[in-house]
CSV table of C-alpha atoms and ligand atoms in Angstrom, one decimal:
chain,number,residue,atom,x,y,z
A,1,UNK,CA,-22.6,52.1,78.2
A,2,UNK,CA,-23.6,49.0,76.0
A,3,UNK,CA,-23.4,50.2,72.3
A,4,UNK,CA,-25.6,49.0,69.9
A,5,UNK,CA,-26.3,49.0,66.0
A,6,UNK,CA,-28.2,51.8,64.6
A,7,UNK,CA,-28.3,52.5,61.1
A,8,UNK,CA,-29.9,54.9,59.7
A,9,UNK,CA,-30.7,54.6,55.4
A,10,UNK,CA,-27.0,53.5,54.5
A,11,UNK,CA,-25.2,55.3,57.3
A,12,UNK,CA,-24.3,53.7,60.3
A,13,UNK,CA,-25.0,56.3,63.1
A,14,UNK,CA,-23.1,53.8,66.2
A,15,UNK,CA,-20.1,52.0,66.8
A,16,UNK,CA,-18.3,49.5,68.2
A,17,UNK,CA,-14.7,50.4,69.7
A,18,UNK,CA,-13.8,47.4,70.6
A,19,UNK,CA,-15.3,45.8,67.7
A,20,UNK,CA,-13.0,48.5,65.5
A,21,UNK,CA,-9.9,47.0,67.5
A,22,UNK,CA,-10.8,43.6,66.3
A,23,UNK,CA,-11.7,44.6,62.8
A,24,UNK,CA,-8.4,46.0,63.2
A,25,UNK,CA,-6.4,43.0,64.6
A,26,UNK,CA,-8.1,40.2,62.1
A,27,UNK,CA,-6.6,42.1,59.7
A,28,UNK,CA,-3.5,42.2,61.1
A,29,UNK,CA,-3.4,38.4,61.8
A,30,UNK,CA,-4.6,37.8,57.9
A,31,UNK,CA,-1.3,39.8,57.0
A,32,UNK,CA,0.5,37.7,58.6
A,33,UNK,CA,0.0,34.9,57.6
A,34,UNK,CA,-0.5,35.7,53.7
A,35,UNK,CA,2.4,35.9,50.9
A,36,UNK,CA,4.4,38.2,52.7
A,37,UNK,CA,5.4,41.8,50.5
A,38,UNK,CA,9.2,41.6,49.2
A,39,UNK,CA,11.5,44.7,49.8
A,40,UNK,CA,8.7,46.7,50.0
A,41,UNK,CA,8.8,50.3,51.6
A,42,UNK,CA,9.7,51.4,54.4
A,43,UNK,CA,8.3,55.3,55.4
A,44,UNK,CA,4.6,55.6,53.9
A,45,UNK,CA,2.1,58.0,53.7
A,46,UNK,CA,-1.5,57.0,53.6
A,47,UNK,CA,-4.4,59.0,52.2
A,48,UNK,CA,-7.8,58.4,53.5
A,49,UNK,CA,-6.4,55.6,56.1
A,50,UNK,CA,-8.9,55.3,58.6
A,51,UNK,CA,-11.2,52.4,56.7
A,52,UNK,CA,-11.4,50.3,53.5
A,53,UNK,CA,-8.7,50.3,51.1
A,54,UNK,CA,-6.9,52.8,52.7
A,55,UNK,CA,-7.0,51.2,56.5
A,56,UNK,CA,-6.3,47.7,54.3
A,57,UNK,CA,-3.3,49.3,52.7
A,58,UNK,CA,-1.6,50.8,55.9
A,59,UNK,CA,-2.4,47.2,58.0
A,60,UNK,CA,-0.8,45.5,54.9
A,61,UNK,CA,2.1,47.7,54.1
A,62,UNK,CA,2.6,47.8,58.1
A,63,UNK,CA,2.4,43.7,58.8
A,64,UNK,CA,2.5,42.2,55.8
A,65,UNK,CA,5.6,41.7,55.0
A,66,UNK,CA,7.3,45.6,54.8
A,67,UNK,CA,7.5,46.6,58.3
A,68,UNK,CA,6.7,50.2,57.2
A,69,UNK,CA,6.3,52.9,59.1
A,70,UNK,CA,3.0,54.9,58.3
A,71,UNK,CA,1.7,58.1,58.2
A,72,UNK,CA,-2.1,57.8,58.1
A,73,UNK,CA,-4.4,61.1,56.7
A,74,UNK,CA,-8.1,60.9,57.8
A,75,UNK,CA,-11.4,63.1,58.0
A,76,UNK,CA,-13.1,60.9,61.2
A,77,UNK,CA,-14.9,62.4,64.4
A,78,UNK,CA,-14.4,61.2,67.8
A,79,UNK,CA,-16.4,60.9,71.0
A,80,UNK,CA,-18.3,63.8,72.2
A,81,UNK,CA,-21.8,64.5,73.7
A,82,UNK,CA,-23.6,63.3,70.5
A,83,UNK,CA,-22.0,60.5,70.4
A,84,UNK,CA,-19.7,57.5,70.6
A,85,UNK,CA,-17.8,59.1,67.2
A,86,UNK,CA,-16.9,56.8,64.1
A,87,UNK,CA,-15.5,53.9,63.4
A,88,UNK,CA,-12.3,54.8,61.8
A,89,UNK,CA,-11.3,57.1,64.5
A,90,UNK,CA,-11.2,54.2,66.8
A,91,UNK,CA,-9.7,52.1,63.8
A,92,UNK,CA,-6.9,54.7,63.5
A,93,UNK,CA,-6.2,54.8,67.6
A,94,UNK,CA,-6.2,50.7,67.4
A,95,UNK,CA,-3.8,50.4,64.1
A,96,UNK,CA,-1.4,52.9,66.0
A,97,UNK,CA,-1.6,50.7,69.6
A,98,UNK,CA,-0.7,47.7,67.1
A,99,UNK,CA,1.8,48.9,65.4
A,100,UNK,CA,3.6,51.2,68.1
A,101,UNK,CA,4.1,48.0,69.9
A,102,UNK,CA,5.6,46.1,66.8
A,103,UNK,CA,8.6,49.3,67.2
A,104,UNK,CA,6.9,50.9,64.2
A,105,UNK,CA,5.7,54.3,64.1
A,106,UNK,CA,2.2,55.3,63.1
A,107,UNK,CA,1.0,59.0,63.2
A,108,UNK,CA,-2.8,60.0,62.6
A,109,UNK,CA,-3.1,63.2,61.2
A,110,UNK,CA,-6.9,63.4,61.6
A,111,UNK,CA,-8.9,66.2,59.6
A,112,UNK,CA,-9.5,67.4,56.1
A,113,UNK,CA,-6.6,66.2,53.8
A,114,UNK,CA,-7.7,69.2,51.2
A,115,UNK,CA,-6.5,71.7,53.7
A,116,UNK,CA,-3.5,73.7,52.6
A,117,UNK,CA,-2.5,73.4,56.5
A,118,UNK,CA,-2.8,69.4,56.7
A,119,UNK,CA,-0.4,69.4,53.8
A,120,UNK,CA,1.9,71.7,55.3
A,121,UNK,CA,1.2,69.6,58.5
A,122,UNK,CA,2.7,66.4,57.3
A,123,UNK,CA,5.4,67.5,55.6
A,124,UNK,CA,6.6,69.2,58.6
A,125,UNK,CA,6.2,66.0,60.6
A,126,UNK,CA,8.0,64.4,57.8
A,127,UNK,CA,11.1,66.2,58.0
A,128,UNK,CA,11.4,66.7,61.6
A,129,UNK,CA,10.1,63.1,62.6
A,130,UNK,CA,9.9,60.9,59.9
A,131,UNK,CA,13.3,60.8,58.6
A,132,UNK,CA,12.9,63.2,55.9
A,133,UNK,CA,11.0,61.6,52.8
A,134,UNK,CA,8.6,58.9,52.3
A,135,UNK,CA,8.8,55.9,49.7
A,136,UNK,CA,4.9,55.1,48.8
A,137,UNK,CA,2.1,57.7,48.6
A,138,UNK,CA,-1.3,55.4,48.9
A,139,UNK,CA,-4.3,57.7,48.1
A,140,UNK,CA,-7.3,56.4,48.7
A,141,UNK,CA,-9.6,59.0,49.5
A,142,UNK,CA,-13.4,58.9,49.3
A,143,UNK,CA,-15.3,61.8,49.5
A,144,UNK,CA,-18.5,63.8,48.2
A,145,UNK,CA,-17.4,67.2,48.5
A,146,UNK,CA,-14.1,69.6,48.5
A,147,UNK,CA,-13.1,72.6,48.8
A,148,UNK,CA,-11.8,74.2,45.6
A,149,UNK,CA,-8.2,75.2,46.2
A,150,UNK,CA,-8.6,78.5,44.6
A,151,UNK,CA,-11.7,80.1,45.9
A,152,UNK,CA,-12.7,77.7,48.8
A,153,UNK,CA,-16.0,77.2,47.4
A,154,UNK,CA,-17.6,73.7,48.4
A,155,UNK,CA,-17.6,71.2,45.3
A,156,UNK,CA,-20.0,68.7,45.5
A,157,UNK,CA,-19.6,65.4,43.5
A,158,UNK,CA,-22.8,63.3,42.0
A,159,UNK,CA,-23.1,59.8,41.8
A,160,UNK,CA,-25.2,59.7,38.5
A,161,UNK,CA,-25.3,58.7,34.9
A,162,UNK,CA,-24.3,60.3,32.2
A,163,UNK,CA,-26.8,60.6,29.4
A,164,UNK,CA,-29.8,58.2,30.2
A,165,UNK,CA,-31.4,58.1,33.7
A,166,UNK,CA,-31.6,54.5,35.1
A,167,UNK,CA,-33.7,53.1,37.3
A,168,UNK,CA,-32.3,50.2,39.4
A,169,UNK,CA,-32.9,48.7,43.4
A,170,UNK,CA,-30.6,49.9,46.1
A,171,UNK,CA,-30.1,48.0,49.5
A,172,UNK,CA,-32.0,49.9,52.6
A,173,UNK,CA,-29.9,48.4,55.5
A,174,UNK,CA,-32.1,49.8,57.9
A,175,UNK,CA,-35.2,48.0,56.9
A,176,UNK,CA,-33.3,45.1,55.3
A,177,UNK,CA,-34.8,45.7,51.8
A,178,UNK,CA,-34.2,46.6,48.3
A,179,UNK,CA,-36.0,49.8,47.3
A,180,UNK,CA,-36.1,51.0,43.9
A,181,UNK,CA,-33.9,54.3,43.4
A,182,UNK,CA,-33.7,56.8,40.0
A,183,UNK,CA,-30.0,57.6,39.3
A,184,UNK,CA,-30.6,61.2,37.3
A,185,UNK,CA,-28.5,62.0,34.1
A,186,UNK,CA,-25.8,64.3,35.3
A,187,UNK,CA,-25.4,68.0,33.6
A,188,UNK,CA,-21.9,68.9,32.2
A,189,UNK,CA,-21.2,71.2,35.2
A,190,UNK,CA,-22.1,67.4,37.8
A,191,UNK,CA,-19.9,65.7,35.8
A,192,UNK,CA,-17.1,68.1,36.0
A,193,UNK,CA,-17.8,68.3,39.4
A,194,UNK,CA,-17.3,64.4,40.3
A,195,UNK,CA,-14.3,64.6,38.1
A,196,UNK,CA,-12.7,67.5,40.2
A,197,UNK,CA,-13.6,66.1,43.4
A,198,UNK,CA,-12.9,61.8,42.9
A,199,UNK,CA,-10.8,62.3,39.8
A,200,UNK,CA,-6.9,62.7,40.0
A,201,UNK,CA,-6.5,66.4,41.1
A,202,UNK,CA,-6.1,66.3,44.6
A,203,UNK,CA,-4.0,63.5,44.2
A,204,UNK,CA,-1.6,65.5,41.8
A,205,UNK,CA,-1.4,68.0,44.0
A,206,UNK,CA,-0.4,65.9,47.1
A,207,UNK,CA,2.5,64.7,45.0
A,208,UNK,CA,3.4,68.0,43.4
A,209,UNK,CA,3.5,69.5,47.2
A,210,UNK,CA,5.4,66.5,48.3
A,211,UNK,CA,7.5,66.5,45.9
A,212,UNK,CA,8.4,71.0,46.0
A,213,UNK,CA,9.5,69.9,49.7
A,214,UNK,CA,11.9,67.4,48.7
A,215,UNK,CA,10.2,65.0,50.8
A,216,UNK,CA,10.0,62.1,48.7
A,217,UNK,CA,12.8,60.0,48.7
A,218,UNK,CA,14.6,58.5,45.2
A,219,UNK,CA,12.2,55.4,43.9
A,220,UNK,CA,9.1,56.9,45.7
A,221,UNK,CA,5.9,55.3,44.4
A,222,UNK,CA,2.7,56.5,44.6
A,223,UNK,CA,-0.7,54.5,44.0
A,224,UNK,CA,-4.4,55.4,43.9
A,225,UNK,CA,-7.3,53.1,43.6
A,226,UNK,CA,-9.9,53.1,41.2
A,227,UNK,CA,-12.9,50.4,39.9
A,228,UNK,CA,-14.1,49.6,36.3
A,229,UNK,CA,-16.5,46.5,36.7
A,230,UNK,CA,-18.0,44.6,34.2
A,231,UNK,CA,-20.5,45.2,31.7
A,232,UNK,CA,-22.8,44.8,33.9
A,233,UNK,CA,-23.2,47.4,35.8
A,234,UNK,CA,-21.0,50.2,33.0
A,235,UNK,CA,-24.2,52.2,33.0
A,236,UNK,CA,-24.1,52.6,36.6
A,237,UNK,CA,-20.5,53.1,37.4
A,238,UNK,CA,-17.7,53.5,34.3
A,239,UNK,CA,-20.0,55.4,32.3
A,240,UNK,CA,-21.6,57.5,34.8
A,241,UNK,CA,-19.6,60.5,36.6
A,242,UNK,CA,-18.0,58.4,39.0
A,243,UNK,CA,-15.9,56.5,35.9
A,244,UNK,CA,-15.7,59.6,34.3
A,245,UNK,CA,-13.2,60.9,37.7
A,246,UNK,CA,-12.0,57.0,37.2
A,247,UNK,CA,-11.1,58.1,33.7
A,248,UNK,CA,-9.3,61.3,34.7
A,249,UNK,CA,-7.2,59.7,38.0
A,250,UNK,CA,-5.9,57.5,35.5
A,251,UNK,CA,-4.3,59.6,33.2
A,252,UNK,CA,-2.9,61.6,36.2
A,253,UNK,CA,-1.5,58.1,37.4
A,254,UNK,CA,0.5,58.8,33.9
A,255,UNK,CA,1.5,62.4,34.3
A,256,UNK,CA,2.6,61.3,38.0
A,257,UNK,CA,4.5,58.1,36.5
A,258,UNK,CA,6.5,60.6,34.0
A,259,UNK,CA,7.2,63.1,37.4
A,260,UNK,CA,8.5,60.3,39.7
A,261,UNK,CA,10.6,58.7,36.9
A,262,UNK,CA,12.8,61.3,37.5
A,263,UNK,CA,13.6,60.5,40.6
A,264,UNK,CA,13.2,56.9,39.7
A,265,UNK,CA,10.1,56.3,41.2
A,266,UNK,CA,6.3,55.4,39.6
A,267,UNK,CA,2.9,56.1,39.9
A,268,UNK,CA,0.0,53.4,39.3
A,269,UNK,CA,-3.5,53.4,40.0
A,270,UNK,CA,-4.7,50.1,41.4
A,271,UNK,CA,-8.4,48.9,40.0
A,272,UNK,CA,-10.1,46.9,42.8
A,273,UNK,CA,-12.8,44.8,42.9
A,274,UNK,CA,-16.5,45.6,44.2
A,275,UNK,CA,-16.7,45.9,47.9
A,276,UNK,CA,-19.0,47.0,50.6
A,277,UNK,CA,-17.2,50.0,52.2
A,278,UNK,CA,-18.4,53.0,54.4
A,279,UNK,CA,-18.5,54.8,50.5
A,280,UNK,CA,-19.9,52.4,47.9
A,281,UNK,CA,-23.2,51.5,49.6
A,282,UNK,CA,-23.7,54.7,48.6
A,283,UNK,CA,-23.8,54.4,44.9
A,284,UNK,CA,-27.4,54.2,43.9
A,285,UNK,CA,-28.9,50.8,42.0
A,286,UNK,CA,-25.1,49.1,42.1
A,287,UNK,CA,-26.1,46.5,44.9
A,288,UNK,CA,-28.0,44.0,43.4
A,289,UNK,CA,-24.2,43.5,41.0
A,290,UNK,CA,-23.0,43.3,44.8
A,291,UNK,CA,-24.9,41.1,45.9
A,292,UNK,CA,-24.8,38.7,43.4
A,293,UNK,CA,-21.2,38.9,42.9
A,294,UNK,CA,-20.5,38.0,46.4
A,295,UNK,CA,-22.8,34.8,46.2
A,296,UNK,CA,-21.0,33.5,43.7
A,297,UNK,CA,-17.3,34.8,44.6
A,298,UNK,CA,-17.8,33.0,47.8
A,299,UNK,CA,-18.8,29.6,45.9
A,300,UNK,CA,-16.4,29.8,43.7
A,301,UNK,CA,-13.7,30.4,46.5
A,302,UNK,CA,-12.5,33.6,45.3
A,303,UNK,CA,-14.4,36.1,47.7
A,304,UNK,CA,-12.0,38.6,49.0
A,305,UNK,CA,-12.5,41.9,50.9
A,306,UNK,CA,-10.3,44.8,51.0
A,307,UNK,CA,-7.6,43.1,53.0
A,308,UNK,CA,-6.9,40.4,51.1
A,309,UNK,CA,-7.2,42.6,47.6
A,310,UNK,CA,-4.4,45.0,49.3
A,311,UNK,CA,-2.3,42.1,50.3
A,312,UNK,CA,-2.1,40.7,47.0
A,313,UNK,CA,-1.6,44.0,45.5
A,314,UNK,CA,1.6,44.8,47.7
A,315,UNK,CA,2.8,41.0,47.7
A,316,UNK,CA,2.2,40.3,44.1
A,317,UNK,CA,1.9,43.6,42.2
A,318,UNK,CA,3.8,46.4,43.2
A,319,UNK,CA,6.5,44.7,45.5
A,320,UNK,CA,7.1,41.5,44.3
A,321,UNK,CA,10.7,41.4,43.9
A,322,UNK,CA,10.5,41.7,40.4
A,323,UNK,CA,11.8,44.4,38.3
A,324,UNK,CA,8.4,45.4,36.4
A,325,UNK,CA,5.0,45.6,37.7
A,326,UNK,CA,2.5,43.5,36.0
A,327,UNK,CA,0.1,45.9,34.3
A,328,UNK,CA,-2.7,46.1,31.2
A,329,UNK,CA,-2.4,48.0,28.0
A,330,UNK,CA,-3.5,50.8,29.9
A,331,UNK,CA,-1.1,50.5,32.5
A,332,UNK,CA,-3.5,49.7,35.4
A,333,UNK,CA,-2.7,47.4,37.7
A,334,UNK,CA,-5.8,44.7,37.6
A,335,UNK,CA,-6.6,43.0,41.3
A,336,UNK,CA,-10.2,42.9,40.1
A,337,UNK,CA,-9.2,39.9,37.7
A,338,UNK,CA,-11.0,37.3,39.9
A,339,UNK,CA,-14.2,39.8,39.8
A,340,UNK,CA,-13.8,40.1,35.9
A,341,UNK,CA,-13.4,36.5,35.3
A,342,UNK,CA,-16.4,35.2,32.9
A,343,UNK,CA,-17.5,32.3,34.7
A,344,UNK,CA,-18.0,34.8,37.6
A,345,UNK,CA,-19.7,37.6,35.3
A,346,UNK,CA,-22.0,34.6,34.0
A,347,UNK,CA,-23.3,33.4,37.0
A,348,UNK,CA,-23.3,36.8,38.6
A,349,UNK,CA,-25.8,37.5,35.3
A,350,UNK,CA,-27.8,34.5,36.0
A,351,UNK,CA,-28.4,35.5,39.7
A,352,UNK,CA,-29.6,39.2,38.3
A,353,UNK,CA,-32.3,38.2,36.2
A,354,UNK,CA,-34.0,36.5,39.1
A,355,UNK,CA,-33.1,38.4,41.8
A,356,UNK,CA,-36.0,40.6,42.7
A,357,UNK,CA,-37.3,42.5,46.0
A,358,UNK,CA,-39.0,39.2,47.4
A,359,UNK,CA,-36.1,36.9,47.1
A,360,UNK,CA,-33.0,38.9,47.2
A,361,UNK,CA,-32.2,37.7,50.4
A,362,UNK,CA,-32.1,34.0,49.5
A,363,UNK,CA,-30.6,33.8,46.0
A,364,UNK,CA,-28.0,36.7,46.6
A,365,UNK,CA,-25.4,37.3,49.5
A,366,UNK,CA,-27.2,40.2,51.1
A,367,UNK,CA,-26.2,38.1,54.8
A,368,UNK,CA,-22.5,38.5,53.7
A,369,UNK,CA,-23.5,42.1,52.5
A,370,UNK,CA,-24.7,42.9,55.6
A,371,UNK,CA,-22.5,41.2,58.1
A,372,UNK,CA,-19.8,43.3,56.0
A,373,UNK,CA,-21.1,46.3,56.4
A,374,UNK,CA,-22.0,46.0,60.2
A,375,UNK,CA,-18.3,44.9,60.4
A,376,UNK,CA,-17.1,48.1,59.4
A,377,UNK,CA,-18.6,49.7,62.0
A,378,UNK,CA,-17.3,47.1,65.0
A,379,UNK,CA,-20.6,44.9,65.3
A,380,UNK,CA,-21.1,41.1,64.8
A,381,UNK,CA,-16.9,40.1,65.2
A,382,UNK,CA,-16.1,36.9,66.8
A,383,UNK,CA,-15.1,37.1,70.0
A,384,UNK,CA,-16.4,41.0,71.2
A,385,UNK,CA,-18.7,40.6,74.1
A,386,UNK,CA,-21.1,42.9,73.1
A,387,UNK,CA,-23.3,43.0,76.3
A,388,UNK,CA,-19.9,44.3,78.3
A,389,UNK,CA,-20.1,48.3,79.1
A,390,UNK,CA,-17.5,50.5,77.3
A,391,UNK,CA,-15.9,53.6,79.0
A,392,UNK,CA,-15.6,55.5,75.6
A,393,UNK,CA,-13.8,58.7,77.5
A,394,UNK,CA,-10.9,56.6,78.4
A,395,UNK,CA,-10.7,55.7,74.4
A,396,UNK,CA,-10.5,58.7,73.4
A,397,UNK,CA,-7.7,60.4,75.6
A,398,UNK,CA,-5.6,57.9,73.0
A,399,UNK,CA,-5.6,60.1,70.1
A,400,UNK,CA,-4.4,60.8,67.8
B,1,NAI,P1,-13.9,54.5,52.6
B,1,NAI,O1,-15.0,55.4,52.8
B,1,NAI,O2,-13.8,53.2,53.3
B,1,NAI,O3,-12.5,55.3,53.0
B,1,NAI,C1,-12.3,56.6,52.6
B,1,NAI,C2,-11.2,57.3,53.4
B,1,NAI,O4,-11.1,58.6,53.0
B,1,NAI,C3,-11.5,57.3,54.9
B,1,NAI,O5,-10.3,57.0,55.6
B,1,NAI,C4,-11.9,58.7,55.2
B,1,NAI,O6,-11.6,59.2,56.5
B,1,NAI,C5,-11.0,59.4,54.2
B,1,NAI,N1,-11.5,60.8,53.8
B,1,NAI,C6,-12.7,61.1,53.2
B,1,NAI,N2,-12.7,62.5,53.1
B,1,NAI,C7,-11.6,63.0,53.6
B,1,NAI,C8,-11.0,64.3,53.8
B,1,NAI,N3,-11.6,65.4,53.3
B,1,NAI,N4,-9.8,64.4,54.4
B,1,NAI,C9,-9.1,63.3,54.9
B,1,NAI,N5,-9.6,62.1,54.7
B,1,NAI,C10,-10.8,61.9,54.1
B,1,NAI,O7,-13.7,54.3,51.0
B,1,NAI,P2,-13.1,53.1,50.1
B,1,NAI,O8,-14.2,52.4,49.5
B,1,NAI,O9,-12.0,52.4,50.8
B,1,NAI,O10,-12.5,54.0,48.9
B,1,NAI,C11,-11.1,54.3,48.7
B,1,NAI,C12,-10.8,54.4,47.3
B,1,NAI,O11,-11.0,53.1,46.7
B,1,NAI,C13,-11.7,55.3,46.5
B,1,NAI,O12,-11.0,55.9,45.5
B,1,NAI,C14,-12.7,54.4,45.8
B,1,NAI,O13,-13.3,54.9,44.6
B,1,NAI,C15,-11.8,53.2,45.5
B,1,NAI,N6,-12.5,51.9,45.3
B,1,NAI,C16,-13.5,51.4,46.1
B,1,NAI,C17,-14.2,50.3,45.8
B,1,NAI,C18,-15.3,49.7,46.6
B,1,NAI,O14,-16.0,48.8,46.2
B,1,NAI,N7,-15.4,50.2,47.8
B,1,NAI,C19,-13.8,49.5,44.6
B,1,NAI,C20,-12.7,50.0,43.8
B,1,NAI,C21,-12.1,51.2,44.2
């Protein structure tokens, strides 16, 4: 069958298989050829691996410079009757093909990384066929729900303010237009909520688990990623409930720093910059900052997307040969310094006050914005013949 786009609000209902694989491989060949990452590790386990940071971080950590093999955790559904599945199955099947024939390993564990048996899962698998430990621990899950560990009762997080309501536009990709959307003040229990499902619990508990099993070997590092932004859109994002879970996977980057030091390892959480990812179009009246910043990143040459961010994390944060890794006061590691810069926050300013639902497509990025997001998915790559049929059931016989 011929697979086309269809979108559906902010979700993407198709995709492209093929298009995945090259997603996958233009990745790869930008690793390649970037600043490569310098005694970096060598067995890693990555949470939430099947797109964004977390596919960027295993493509990186695999061919940029490490050679590490990966263990990649994912919640992604395949092909069935309904259809052609998502994206970051086929990304996960295509990153294994890759690096399987580079001599490294690559394991998908696909399914729902809260699950007491996914845990148990890859720990087994780690001990019987991955050497017995693991030297990095990326999290980068995104998620609106969980189950809570103790009663298995479904938490739900909200992506809303905290205090004032705001009223902002949001990007509909389906009709190509910016609608005006209400994000609610959160109650106590929403914002406890958000905090237990995107803050640092989960994470925590990874390592904890990992760690009980003695599967994490001396110097193991663990990083999670987070986002701050600017003033700009505070309201939105670090003061709502999303920066309040921001807040609390911070300090457990600390309380996981103190736990790894004693077996001379460390844990940091990485604050990235603004991109458009299969989770943050979701995040109501925070892409008009979007679109605006990518405008003027791109003119200013210092547009990147979650490749290159993850690149120059490895390469010139956490494994750059150096003894300490470059951190603020708060000990966050900052690759959202380009984003943050105040020649960018002033044009990105002067872009907002004009920007409006008539021109947003000329005097923002929203081509860029789009192209991105469509990317994701497997549509609009160079060099995918789009009009050729695909056999999806010979795909999927590849997993996991
Ligand atoms: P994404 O939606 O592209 O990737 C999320 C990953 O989590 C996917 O691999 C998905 O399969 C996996 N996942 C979700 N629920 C799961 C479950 N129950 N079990 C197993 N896997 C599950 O998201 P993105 O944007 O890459 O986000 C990753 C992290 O980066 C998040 O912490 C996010 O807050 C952070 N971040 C994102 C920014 C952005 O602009 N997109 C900016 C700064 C930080």
């Amino acid at each position: 069958m011929k697979i086309e786009p269809v979108i559906k609000g902010q979700v993407a209902k198709t995709c492209h298989p093929i298009g995945c694989q090259k997603a996958v491989e233009d990745q790869i060949a930008y690793v390649r050829k970037a600043k490569q990452i310098k005694e970096g590790p060598k067995k890693v386990l990555v949470l939430g691996s099947s797109s964004g940071f977390g596919l960027a971080s295993r493509i990186s950590l695999a061919f940029g410079g490490a050679r590490a093999d990966t263990i990649g955790v994912a919640f992604e559904r395949g092909p069935s009757e309904t259809g052609v599945g998502t994206a970051g199955w086929y990304n996960s099947i295509y990153f294994r093909e890759a690096a399987e024939k580079e001599g490294l390993i690559a394991k998908n564990f696909i399914g729902d990384a809260f699950s007491p048996a996914m845990r148990q899962g890859v720990v087994d698998y780690i001990k019987t066929e991955f050497g017995g430990s693991v030297d990095l621990v990326v999290y980068s899950l995104a998620t609106g729900i969980r189950p809570d560990p103790q009663t298995g009762e479904r938490i739900r997080s909200s992506l809303k303010t905290i205090g004032e309501p705001l009223t902002g536009y949001t990007v509909n990709l389906e009709e190509d237009r910016l609608q005006e959307s209400v994000l609610d003040a959160a109650t106590e229990q929403e914002v406890a909520d958000t905090v237990r499902v995107m803050g640092g619990e989960d994470w925590a508990e990874w390592i904890e688990f990992l760690s009980g099993e003695g599967v994490l070997a001396h110097g193991c590092q663990t990083v999670a990623y987070s986002y701050i932004g600017s003033e700009i859109t505070h309201k939105i994002y670090h003061e709502g409930t999303l920066g309040r879970a921001k807040v609390h996977l911070h300090g457990t980057a600390d309380v996981l720093d103190a736990k790894l030091k004693e077996i001379g390892g460390q844990a940091h959480v990485a604050v990235c910059k603004a991109l458009v990812t299969k989770a943050s179009v979701f995040i109501p009246a925070f892409s008009p900052y979007i679109l605006a910043l990518f405008r003027v990143m791109k003119e200013l040459g210092l547009h990147e997307g979650c490749i290159e961010q993850m690149q120059r994390l490895f390469a010139d944060r956490l494994y750059n040969g150096e003894e300490l890794v470059p951190v603020d006061e708060q000990r966050l590691i900052r690759i959202d310094d380009w984003e943050l810069r105040d020649d960018v926050q002033e044009k990105v300013q002067v872009i907002l006050k004009e920007l409006d639902q008539n021109n947003f497509q000329s005097v923002s990025d929203y081509e860029g914005y789009k192209k991105d997001f469509l990317a994701l998915n497997g549509f609009g790559l160079d060099g995918v013949d789009y009009e050729k049929e695909v056999y999806v059931d010979d795909l999927s016989i590849k997993m996991p």
